[in-house]
Tab-separated table of C-alpha atoms and ligand atoms in Angstrom:
chain	number	residue	atom	x	y	z
A	16	ALA	CA	25.686	3.746	-8.967
A	17	ALA	CA	24.415	7.215	-9.739
A	18	ILE	CA	21.264	7.162	-11.829
A	19	GLY	CA	21.958	9.331	-14.802
A	20	ASN	CA	21.718	9.600	-18.504
A	21	ASN	CA	23.085	6.122	-19.052
A	22	ALA	CA	22.490	6.195	-22.781
A	23	GLY	CA	24.112	2.815	-23.255
A	24	GLY	CA	21.555	1.033	-21.077
A	25	GLY	CA	22.778	-2.042	-19.191
A	26	ARG	CA	24.735	-1.961	-15.946
A	27	ALA	CA	25.209	1.582	-14.793
A	28	GLY	CA	28.317	0.528	-12.898
A	29	ALA	CA	30.403	-0.898	-15.720
A	30	LEU	CA	30.404	1.685	-18.490
A	31	SER	CA	29.520	-0.563	-21.439
A	32	PRO	CA	30.318	1.186	-24.711
A	33	ALA	CA	27.286	3.352	-25.467
A	34	PRO	CA	25.870	2.504	-28.911
A	35	VAL	CA	25.181	5.530	-31.113
A	36	THR	CA	21.757	6.800	-30.093
A	37	GLU	CA	19.888	10.057	-30.541
A	38	ASP	CA	21.006	12.717	-28.132
A	39	LEU	CA	18.775	11.874	-25.135
A	40	GLN	CA	17.479	15.107	-23.632
A	41	LYS	CA	17.089	14.810	-19.868
A	42	ILE	CA	13.300	14.482	-19.387
A	43	ASP	CA	11.518	16.580	-16.771
A	44	VAL	CA	11.675	14.270	-13.783
A	45	ASN	CA	8.967	16.138	-11.859
A	46	PRO	CA	5.353	14.910	-11.979
A	47	PRO	CA	2.809	16.879	-14.010
A	48	LYS	CA	1.691	20.244	-12.576
A	49	GLY	CA	-0.610	19.870	-9.562
A	50	THR	CA	0.189	16.182	-9.057
A	51	ARG	CA	2.390	14.363	-6.544
A	52	ASP	CA	4.781	11.453	-6.425
A	53	PHE	CA	4.768	9.267	-3.342
A	54	PRO	CA	8.357	8.347	-2.513
A	55	PRO	CA	8.655	5.780	0.320
A	56	GLU	CA	8.381	8.182	3.265
A	57	ASP	CA	5.287	9.912	1.853
A	58	MET	CA	3.826	6.581	0.769
A	59	ARG	CA	4.141	5.236	4.334
A	60	LEU	CA	2.070	8.164	5.627
A	61	ARG	CA	-0.486	7.736	2.849
A	62	SER	CA	-0.742	3.981	3.510
A	63	TRP	CA	-1.172	4.643	7.219
A	64	LEU	CA	-4.003	7.121	6.501
A	65	PHE	CA	-5.718	4.758	4.062
A	66	PHE	CA	-5.333	1.866	6.509
A	67	ASN	CA	-7.333	3.915	9.026
A	68	PHE	CA	-9.947	4.776	6.399
A	69	ARG	CA	-10.336	1.086	5.659
A	70	GLU	CA	-10.300	-0.013	9.307
A	71	VAL	CA	-13.171	2.344	10.199
A	72	SER	CA	-15.111	1.229	7.122
A	73	ARG	CA	-14.619	-2.378	8.252
A	74	LEU	CA	-15.757	-1.565	11.810
A	75	PHE	CA	-18.985	-0.207	10.305
A	76	GLY	CA	-19.569	-3.255	8.127
A	77	PHE	CA	-19.022	-1.407	4.832
A	78	GLU	CA	-17.829	-3.149	1.661
A	79	GLU	CA	-15.084	-1.677	-0.522
A	80	VAL	CA	-15.864	-0.721	-4.130
A	81	ASP	CA	-13.957	1.119	-6.841
A	82	PHE	CA	-14.591	2.548	-10.328
A	83	PRO	CA	-12.461	3.776	-13.241
A	84	VAL	CA	-10.703	7.117	-12.734
A	85	LEU	CA	-11.850	7.820	-16.299
A	86	GLU	CA	-15.627	8.273	-16.735
A	87	SER	CA	-17.953	9.556	-19.435
A	88	GLU	CA	-18.130	13.323	-19.135
A	89	ALA	CA	-21.936	12.978	-19.098
A	90	LEU	CA	-21.750	11.667	-15.526
A	91	PHE	CA	-20.640	15.076	-14.279
A	92	VAL	CA	-22.352	17.612	-16.546
A	93	ARG	CA	-24.677	19.086	-13.923
A	94	LYS	CA	-25.936	22.565	-14.799
A	95	ALA	CA	-26.055	24.115	-11.336
A	96	GLY	CA	-22.935	26.243	-11.674
A	97	GLU	CA	-20.742	24.114	-9.434
A	98	GLU	CA	-17.014	24.752	-9.158
A	99	ILE	CA	-16.439	21.011	-9.597
A	100	ARG	CA	-18.019	21.342	-13.057
A	101	ASP	CA	-16.043	24.441	-14.017
A	102	GLN	CA	-12.846	22.580	-13.156
A	103	LEU	CA	-13.744	19.248	-14.756
A	104	TYR	CA	-10.658	17.480	-16.099
A	105	CYS	CA	-12.414	16.525	-19.356
A	106	PHE	CA	-11.222	15.839	-22.898
A	107	GLU	CA	-12.035	14.029	-26.097
A	108	ASP	CA	-10.398	10.624	-26.346
A	109	ARG	CA	-8.995	9.014	-29.489
A	110	GLY	CA	-12.445	7.527	-30.172
A	111	ASN	CA	-13.885	11.046	-30.112
A	112	ARG	CA	-15.702	10.276	-26.888
A	113	ARG	CA	-16.159	13.031	-24.298
A	114	VAL	CA	-14.515	11.680	-21.148
A	115	ALA	CA	-13.377	13.093	-17.809
A	116	LEU	CA	-11.069	12.206	-14.942
A	117	ARG	CA	-13.537	11.849	-12.046
A	118	PRO	CA	-13.717	14.927	-9.795
A	119	GLU	CA	-15.615	12.930	-7.128
A	120	LEU	CA	-16.734	9.338	-6.514
A	121	THR	CA	-20.484	9.632	-5.821
A	122	PRO	CA	-21.712	9.730	-9.466
A	123	SER	CA	-19.675	6.591	-10.244
A	124	LEU	CA	-21.168	4.889	-7.209
A	125	ALA	CA	-24.661	5.854	-8.366
A	126	ARG	CA	-23.870	4.531	-11.842
A	127	LEU	CA	-22.724	1.176	-10.447
A	128	VAL	CA	-25.800	0.853	-8.198
A	129	ILE	CA	-28.077	1.418	-11.215
A	130	GLN	CA	-26.007	-0.953	-13.359
A	131	LYS	CA	-26.358	-3.695	-10.708
A	132	GLY	CA	-30.054	-2.796	-10.248
A	133	LYS	CA	-32.367	-5.473	-8.862
A	134	SER	CA	-29.493	-7.870	-8.150
A	135	LEU	CA	-28.507	-5.718	-5.158
A	136	SER	CA	-30.261	-6.160	-1.819
A	137	LEU	CA	-30.655	-2.844	-0.027
A	138	PRO	CA	-29.408	-1.220	2.050
A	139	LEU	CA	-25.958	-1.003	0.522
A	140	LYS	CA	-23.064	0.163	2.681
A	141	TRP	CA	-20.195	0.826	0.316
A	142	PHE	CA	-16.894	2.648	0.748
A	143	ALA	CA	-14.134	3.661	-1.639
A	144	VAL	CA	-10.731	5.347	-1.479
A	145	GLY	CA	-9.992	6.877	-4.857
A	146	GLN	CA	-7.985	9.540	-6.624
A	147	CYS	CA	-10.064	12.466	-7.880
A	148	TRP	CA	-9.047	15.156	-10.331
A	149	ARG	CA	-9.697	18.782	-11.195
A	150	TYR	CA	-8.257	21.084	-13.828
A	151	GLU	CA	-7.866	24.619	-12.628
A	152	ARG	CA	-7.133	27.122	-15.385
A	153	MET	CA	-5.155	29.609	-13.324
A	154	THR	CA	-2.785	27.111	-11.839
A	155	ARG	CA	-2.777	28.849	-8.449
A	156	GLY	CA	-0.317	26.140	-7.476
A	157	ARG	CA	-3.241	24.229	-6.012
A	158	ARG	CA	-3.263	20.494	-6.424
A	159	ARG	CA	-5.070	18.930	-9.351
A	160	GLU	CA	-5.544	15.579	-7.699
A	161	HIS	CA	-6.271	14.256	-4.269
A	162	TYR	CA	-7.428	11.000	-2.732
A	163	GLN	CA	-10.877	10.834	-1.201
A	164	TRP	CA	-12.397	8.368	1.235
A	165	ASN	CA	-16.136	7.945	0.654
A	166	MET	CA	-18.714	6.030	2.656
A	167	ASP	CA	-22.254	5.764	1.291
A	168	ILE	CA	-25.492	4.200	2.533
A	169	ILE	CA	-27.944	3.421	-0.280
A	170	GLY	CA	-31.586	2.582	0.388
A	171	VAL	CA	-32.169	4.081	3.858
A	172	PRO	CA	-34.519	7.109	3.881
A	173	GLU	CA	-34.291	7.804	7.632
A	174	VAL	CA	-31.701	10.156	9.149
A	175	MET	CA	-30.314	7.191	11.087
A	176	ALA	CA	-28.116	6.732	8.010
A	177	GLU	CA	-26.613	10.227	8.323
A	178	ALA	CA	-26.088	9.688	12.061
A	179	GLU	CA	-24.256	6.433	11.292
A	180	LEU	CA	-22.015	8.130	8.702
A	181	ILE	CA	-21.027	10.949	11.053
A	182	SER	CA	-20.394	8.318	13.731
A	183	ALA	CA	-17.929	6.655	11.354
A	184	ILE	CA	-16.024	9.913	10.848
A	185	VAL	CA	-15.968	10.558	14.625
A	186	THR	CA	-14.562	7.039	15.076
A	187	PHE	CA	-11.876	7.852	12.514
A	188	PHE	CA	-10.908	11.107	14.222
A	189	LYS	CA	-10.723	9.362	17.610
A	190	ARG	CA	-8.440	6.646	16.197
A	191	LEU	CA	-6.009	9.377	15.142
A	192	GLY	CA	-6.120	11.119	18.510
A	193	ILE	CA	-8.285	14.004	17.313
A	194	THR	CA	-10.903	15.095	19.875
A	195	ALA	CA	-14.140	17.106	19.932
A	196	SER	CA	-12.099	20.101	21.069
A	197	ASP	CA	-10.017	19.905	17.879
A	198	VAL	CA	-12.805	19.473	15.340
A	199	GLY	CA	-16.595	19.613	15.104
A	200	PHE	CA	-19.373	19.045	12.578
A	201	LYS	CA	-21.699	21.757	11.337
A	202	VAL	CA	-25.018	20.182	10.430
A	203	SER	CA	-28.028	21.543	8.599
A	204	SER	CA	-30.602	20.430	6.043
A	205	ARG	CA	-31.249	21.679	2.547
A	206	LYS	CA	-34.937	21.261	3.343
A	207	VAL	CA	-34.575	24.550	5.254
A	208	LEU	CA	-33.855	26.339	1.961
A	209	GLN	CA	-36.450	24.248	0.177
A	210	GLU	CA	-39.175	25.288	2.612
A	211	VAL	CA	-38.247	28.952	2.284
A	212	LEU	CA	-38.130	28.788	-1.518
A	213	ARG	CA	-41.536	27.087	-1.557
A	214	ARG	CA	-43.001	29.943	0.508
A	215	TYR	CA	-41.928	32.270	-2.276
A	216	SER	CA	-43.088	29.767	-4.906
A	217	ILE	CA	-39.654	29.618	-6.434
A	218	PRO	CA	-39.619	26.628	-8.826
A	219	GLU	CA	-37.917	23.462	-7.568
A	220	ALA	CA	-35.738	23.479	-10.703
A	221	LEU	CA	-33.829	26.455	-9.266
A	222	PHE	CA	-33.137	24.627	-6.001
A	223	GLY	CA	-29.706	23.283	-6.988
A	224	LYS	CA	-28.568	26.597	-8.447
A	225	VAL	CA	-29.703	28.549	-5.382
A	226	CYS	CA	-27.811	26.151	-3.089
A	227	ILE	CA	-24.593	26.530	-5.106
A	228	ILE	CA	-24.839	30.318	-4.958
A	229	ILE	CA	-25.579	30.247	-1.220
A	230	ASP	CA	-22.601	27.939	-0.688
A	231	LYS	CA	-20.340	30.777	-1.855
A	232	ILE	CA	-21.717	33.159	0.776
A	233	GLU	CA	-18.465	33.241	2.751
A	234	LYS	CA	-16.289	33.567	-0.335
A	235	LEU	CA	-18.117	36.378	-2.180
A	236	PRO	CA	-19.419	39.797	-1.073
A	237	LEU	CA	-23.118	39.787	-0.147
A	238	ALA	CA	-23.937	42.096	-3.051
A	239	GLU	CA	-22.506	39.544	-5.470
A	240	ILE	CA	-24.538	36.758	-3.863
A	241	LYS	CA	-27.726	38.807	-4.186
A	242	LYS	CA	-26.926	39.612	-7.810
A	243	GLU	CA	-26.403	35.944	-8.652
A	244	LEU	CA	-29.632	34.977	-6.863
A	245	GLU	CA	-31.564	37.640	-8.758
A	246	SER	CA	-30.003	36.465	-12.013
A	247	VAL	CA	-31.479	32.968	-11.502
A	248	GLY	CA	-34.884	34.492	-10.709
A	249	VAL	CA	-35.013	34.756	-6.915
A	250	LEU	CA	-36.777	37.996	-5.999
A	251	GLU	CA	-35.496	40.569	-3.531
A	252	GLU	CA	-37.934	39.695	-0.741
A	253	ALA	CA	-37.167	35.953	-1.011
A	254	ILE	CA	-33.450	36.708	-0.902
A	255	GLU	CA	-33.870	38.629	2.339
A	256	GLN	CA	-35.783	35.716	3.884
A	257	LEU	CA	-33.160	33.225	2.664
A	258	LEU	CA	-30.292	35.204	4.156
A	259	GLN	CA	-32.210	35.641	7.383
A	260	VAL	CA	-32.847	31.889	7.683
A	261	LEU	CA	-29.176	31.118	7.021
A	262	SER	CA	-28.086	33.082	10.090
A	263	ILE	CA	-30.202	31.009	12.483
A	264	LYS	CA	-28.026	29.338	15.120
A	265	SER	CA	-30.451	27.089	16.969
A	266	LEU	CA	-33.126	24.509	16.189
A	267	THR	CA	-35.615	26.294	18.459
A	268	GLU	CA	-35.153	29.490	16.464
A	269	LEU	CA	-35.510	27.515	13.241
A	270	GLU	CA	-38.751	26.055	14.504
A	271	GLU	CA	-40.053	29.546	15.272
A	272	ILE	CA	-39.407	30.605	11.686
A	273	LEU	CA	-40.388	27.443	9.810
A	274	GLY	CA	-42.992	26.068	12.196
A	275	ASP	CA	-42.912	22.527	13.577
A	276	SER	CA	-44.740	20.782	10.722
A	277	GLY	CA	-41.915	20.820	8.129
A	278	GLU	CA	-39.512	17.975	7.386
A	279	ALA	CA	-36.404	20.131	7.924
A	280	VAL	CA	-37.070	20.634	11.636
A	281	ALA	CA	-38.263	17.052	12.107
A	282	ASP	CA	-35.172	15.588	10.424
A	283	LEU	CA	-32.770	17.741	12.387
A	284	LYS	CA	-34.475	17.032	15.717
A	285	GLN	CA	-34.380	13.304	14.978
A	286	LEU	CA	-30.734	13.499	13.950
A	287	PHE	CA	-29.651	15.310	17.115
A	288	SER	CA	-31.514	12.830	19.274
A	289	LEU	CA	-29.826	9.883	17.506
A	290	VAL	CA	-26.430	11.566	17.778
A	291	ASP	CA	-26.997	11.736	21.525
A	292	LYS	CA	-27.647	7.971	21.591
A	293	PHE	CA	-24.514	7.334	19.489
A	294	GLY	CA	-22.652	9.341	22.131
A	295	TYR	CA	-21.036	12.078	20.062
A	296	SER	CA	-23.240	15.139	20.775
A	297	GLU	CA	-20.236	17.232	21.740
A	298	TRP	CA	-18.954	16.907	18.150
A	299	ILE	CA	-22.083	18.288	16.451
A	300	GLN	CA	-23.738	21.695	16.130
A	301	PHE	CA	-26.621	22.987	14.060
A	302	ASP	CA	-25.543	25.688	11.611
A	303	ALA	CA	-28.132	26.836	9.064
A	304	SER	CA	-25.449	28.404	6.858
A	305	ILE	CA	-24.103	24.986	5.842
A	306	VAL	CA	-25.289	24.061	2.344
A	307	ARG	CA	-22.221	22.306	0.783
A	308	GLY	CA	-21.192	22.895	-2.815
A	309	LEU	CA	-22.630	19.885	-4.602
A	310	ALA	CA	-25.947	20.363	-6.376
A	311	TYR	CA	-27.368	16.895	-5.715
A	312	TYR	CA	-27.807	17.138	-1.933
A	313	THR	CA	-31.493	17.132	-0.936
A	314	GLY	CA	-31.604	16.823	2.859
A	315	ILE	CA	-29.215	16.720	5.784
A	316	VAL	CA	-25.789	18.177	4.940
A	317	PHE	CA	-22.743	18.269	7.207
A	318	GLU	CA	-19.088	19.213	7.201
A	319	GLY	CA	-16.194	18.568	9.546
A	320	PHE	CA	-14.296	21.720	10.513
A	321	ASP	CA	-11.285	22.522	12.649
A	322	ARG	CA	-12.253	24.594	15.674
A	323	GLY	CA	-9.055	26.632	15.264
A	324	GLY	CA	-10.645	28.047	12.122
A	325	LYS	CA	-7.369	27.910	10.176
A	326	LEU	CA	-8.126	25.096	7.745
A	327	ARG	CA	-10.642	24.478	4.991
A	328	ALA	CA	-13.397	21.899	5.589
A	329	ILE	CA	-11.887	18.525	6.541
A	330	CYS	CA	-14.730	16.446	5.091
A	331	GLY	CA	-18.334	16.854	4.039
A	332	GLY	CA	-21.415	14.975	2.985
A	333	GLY	CA	-25.175	14.670	3.039
A	334	ARG	CA	-28.311	13.115	1.676
A	335	TYR	CA	-28.807	12.860	-2.125
A	336	ASP	CA	-32.192	11.187	-2.608
A	337	ARG	CA	-32.673	12.252	-6.248
A	338	LEU	CA	-29.266	11.447	-7.774
A	339	LEU	CA	-30.045	7.882	-8.823
A	340	SER	CA	-33.335	8.867	-10.449
A	341	THR	CA	-31.631	11.711	-12.376
A	342	PHE	CA	-29.413	8.999	-13.895
A	343	GLY	CA	-32.532	7.117	-14.966
A	344	GLY	CA	-32.460	4.738	-12.029
A	345	ASP	CA	-35.188	4.027	-9.501
A	346	ASP	CA	-36.034	6.513	-6.769
A	347	ILE	CA	-33.541	5.140	-4.254
A	348	PRO	CA	-32.627	7.270	-1.183
A	349	ALA	CA	-28.908	7.693	-0.513
A	350	CYS	CA	-26.421	9.594	1.629
A	351	GLY	CA	-22.675	9.686	1.913
A	352	PHE	CA	-19.564	11.729	2.583
A	353	GLY	CA	-16.199	12.552	1.049
A	354	PHE	CA	-13.021	12.918	3.092
A	355	GLY	CA	-9.936	14.310	1.325
A	356	ASP	CA	-6.321	13.344	1.994
A	357	ALA	CA	-4.944	16.876	2.258
A	358	VAL	CA	-6.578	18.905	5.031
A	359	ILE	CA	-6.474	16.014	7.522
A	360	ILE	CA	-2.676	15.826	7.173
A	361	GLU	CA	-2.385	19.575	7.783
A	362	LEU	CA	-4.542	19.139	10.899
A	363	LEU	CA	-2.449	16.218	12.196
A	364	LYS	CA	0.740	18.221	11.656
A	365	GLU	CA	-0.728	21.171	13.533
A	366	LYS	CA	-1.800	18.926	16.424
A	367	GLY	CA	1.500	17.022	16.524
A	368	LEU	CA	-0.352	13.813	15.751
A	369	LEU	CA	1.578	12.657	12.697
A	370	PRO	CA	2.746	9.065	13.299
A	371	GLU	CA	6.461	8.124	13.274
A	372	LEU	CA	6.559	5.615	10.428
A	373	GLY	CA	10.000	4.154	9.818
A	374	LEU	CA	10.918	1.313	7.503
A	375	GLN	CA	11.083	-1.866	9.603
A	376	VAL	CA	12.844	-4.992	8.394
A	377	GLU	CA	13.377	-7.935	10.724
A	378	ASN	CA	16.482	-9.372	9.097
A	379	ILE	CA	19.298	-8.302	6.865
A	380	VAL	CA	21.057	-11.341	5.419
A	381	CYS	CA	24.492	-11.218	3.887
A	382	ALA	CA	27.119	-13.673	2.653
A	383	LEU	CA	30.591	-13.131	4.093
A	384	ASP	CA	32.179	-14.071	0.793
A	385	PRO	CA	30.981	-14.219	-2.858
A	386	GLY	CA	30.970	-18.024	-2.887
A	387	LEU	CA	28.208	-18.034	-0.233
A	388	GLN	CA	25.811	-15.760	-2.125
A	389	GLY	CA	23.696	-18.833	-2.935
A	390	ALA	CA	23.681	-19.936	0.697
A	391	ALA	CA	22.512	-16.465	1.711
A	392	ALA	CA	19.615	-16.775	-0.765
A	393	THR	CA	18.682	-20.111	0.820
A	394	VAL	CA	18.653	-18.513	4.293
A	395	ALA	CA	16.510	-15.625	3.003
A	396	THR	CA	13.920	-18.045	1.604
A	397	ILE	CA	13.787	-20.038	4.857
A	398	LEU	CA	13.137	-16.870	6.907
A	399	ARG	CA	10.611	-15.467	4.431
A	400	GLU	CA	8.672	-18.719	4.452
A	401	LYS	CA	8.465	-18.317	8.217
A	402	GLY	CA	6.859	-14.933	7.573
A	403	GLN	CA	9.913	-12.909	8.451
A	404	SER	CA	10.947	-9.894	6.391
A	405	VAL	CA	14.420	-10.127	4.917
A	406	ASP	CA	16.592	-7.548	3.195
A	407	LEU	CA	18.977	-9.806	1.288
A	408	VAL	CA	22.294	-8.165	0.401
A	409	LEU	CA	22.404	-8.858	-3.327
A	410	GLU	CA	26.063	-8.191	-4.068
A	411	SER	CA	29.194	-8.835	-2.064
A	412	LYS	CA	29.744	-5.750	0.054
A	413	PRO	CA	32.213	-4.835	2.820
A	414	LEU	CA	30.780	-5.393	6.319
A	415	LYS	CA	30.972	-1.650	6.996
A	416	TRP	CA	28.515	-1.085	4.151
A	417	VAL	CA	26.226	-3.836	5.509
A	418	PHE	CA	26.128	-2.313	8.998
A	419	LYS	CA	25.371	1.101	7.548
A	420	ARG	CA	22.476	-0.301	5.537
A	421	ALA	CA	21.240	-2.362	8.506
A	422	SER	CA	20.850	0.770	10.597
A	423	ARG	CA	19.275	2.764	7.750
A	424	ILE	CA	16.567	0.128	7.217
A	425	ASN	CA	16.131	-0.412	10.952
A	426	ALA	CA	16.869	-4.145	10.733
A	427	SER	CA	16.458	-6.014	14.011
A	428	ARG	CA	18.939	-8.794	13.223
A	429	LEU	CA	21.972	-9.236	11.006
A	430	ILE	CA	22.283	-12.805	9.663
A	431	LEU	CA	25.840	-13.540	8.560
A	432	VAL	CA	26.494	-16.503	6.271
A	433	GLY	CA	30.130	-17.490	6.792
A	434	ASP	CA	32.108	-20.476	5.563
A	435	SER	CA	32.968	-22.172	8.856
A	436	GLU	CA	29.442	-21.810	10.284
A	437	TRP	CA	27.823	-22.881	7.002
A	438	GLN	CA	29.912	-26.079	7.050
A	439	LYS	CA	28.189	-26.862	10.366
A	440	GLY	CA	24.748	-25.925	8.989
A	441	MET	CA	24.781	-22.748	11.075
A	442	VAL	CA	24.660	-19.008	10.544
A	443	GLY	CA	25.843	-16.052	12.617
A	444	VAL	CA	23.064	-13.983	14.192
A	445	LYS	CA	23.715	-10.498	15.574
A	446	ILE	CA	20.938	-8.741	17.488
A	447	LEU	CA	21.555	-5.174	16.377
A	448	SER	CA	19.929	-3.469	19.364
A	449	THR	CA	22.108	-5.253	21.916
A	450	GLY	CA	25.109	-6.275	19.817
A	451	GLU	CA	24.650	-9.816	21.166
A	452	GLN	CA	26.032	-12.358	18.671
A	453	GLN	CA	25.483	-16.116	18.463
A	454	GLU	CA	25.630	-19.062	16.049
A	455	ILE	CA	22.294	-20.718	15.299
A	456	LYS	CA	21.454	-23.915	13.461
A	457	LEU	CA	19.568	-23.145	10.240
A	458	ASP	CA	16.467	-25.102	11.228
A	459	GLU	CA	16.351	-23.362	14.599
A	460	LEU	CA	16.155	-19.913	13.056
A	461	ASP	CA	12.812	-18.414	14.102
B	12	691	C1	-6.565	20.584	-0.570
B	12	691	C2	-6.689	19.799	-1.863
B	12	691	O1	-5.754	19.205	-2.332
B	12	691	N1	-7.883	19.842	-2.493
B	12	691	C3	-8.192	19.206	-3.659
B	12	691	C4	-7.245	18.714	-4.553
B	12	691	N2	-7.608	18.108	-5.679
B	12	691	C5	-8.910	17.943	-6.001
B	12	691	C6	-9.284	17.278	-7.166
B	12	691	C7	-10.615	17.105	-7.458
B	12	691	C8	-11.594	17.589	-6.618
B	12	691	C9	-11.228	18.241	-5.458
B	12	691	C10	-9.897	18.430	-5.134
B	12	691	C11	-9.531	19.069	-3.970
């Protein structure tokens, strides 16, 4: 029956007399601007993607966690000029509380770690797959929500944690058939910037702001970047040195500039040596221009990129050793990454790696006449209790209709409940791929 403005309610088929109701305007059946529905075909792809997120997390011994989509706005009010802050989906609730739809998962994770405090034994290896939100004023048609996979390691100060996280993402890419010639990781450390800023005795407090400005270096003209840096108090000479450091393309060159006593060089050398032991060196490259756009990163930062250069960053992450203490928690080291559900799908499409995901049902069961509807229900229960999927035909339908549905849902077998067979405790079984038909005793159905 066509779904329509069935004002009278009840069975759409039989037009029951519609009681007098207000004139029902047809509601807008599209989802809110910037959001998506997931009809079955799209939901199958999403479930497949999330299954792979979860499988990799399991392979790495991570435990799943989740948090409310709605958080106190205070969790996200960082003052470093981040885009994620400018686009915060925040509002005042009916209790006059300032709240926000989470734009990312890391602050919630930090909140939960602090809440659980001493009862947690470190290190923690937690992962989450959650919907995140943003509110863009000029609705450039960009999405206002996406799903993000996060993996975080809490309580490990060494760069072994970052190497492990990147290893997890490499494992994920490999599972999907993506290779090191399709994507790579640009890796750097914010300690590079830190060491330069210290040389010019620029106060630590500016560190976050400077990183956020630098992160826009490929989106804004250089003059604009310099202006913004000057406006937060970075002097001309320091700016030159910063920009020079960001163009370094090798660790040896970095060492020449920064010397070999700083943490930045030590961390990066250690990371590259561990990556070699993990066996994914061909996926990784040092790139001093990588800073990432979140203010709380303090050390190694990385992002996955497509070597074709057509797509935005696939994923990104890094070390955030100060986040928990800024929330009033202990000084616990942490690192993690976020992996969005949009760019990866574009990449898979481009590489012809999208999986063919059809609906699969093992059995379609139907009664050959209305009096056997109950018998068909009994057969359905027997098969389901054996762990077999059953699409039970719920109304009496002509066989032509049943065959059409059987092929649409990709059923393997058609189970026909007919009078003469039922009298003998049997049902008709038709293997739809071969057309082979036989009568089987009910208790021999497997
Ligand atoms: C490509 C894409 O959908 N990006 C996207 C979409 N929604 C978001 C929502 C919150 C934060 C980041 C987001 C990023």
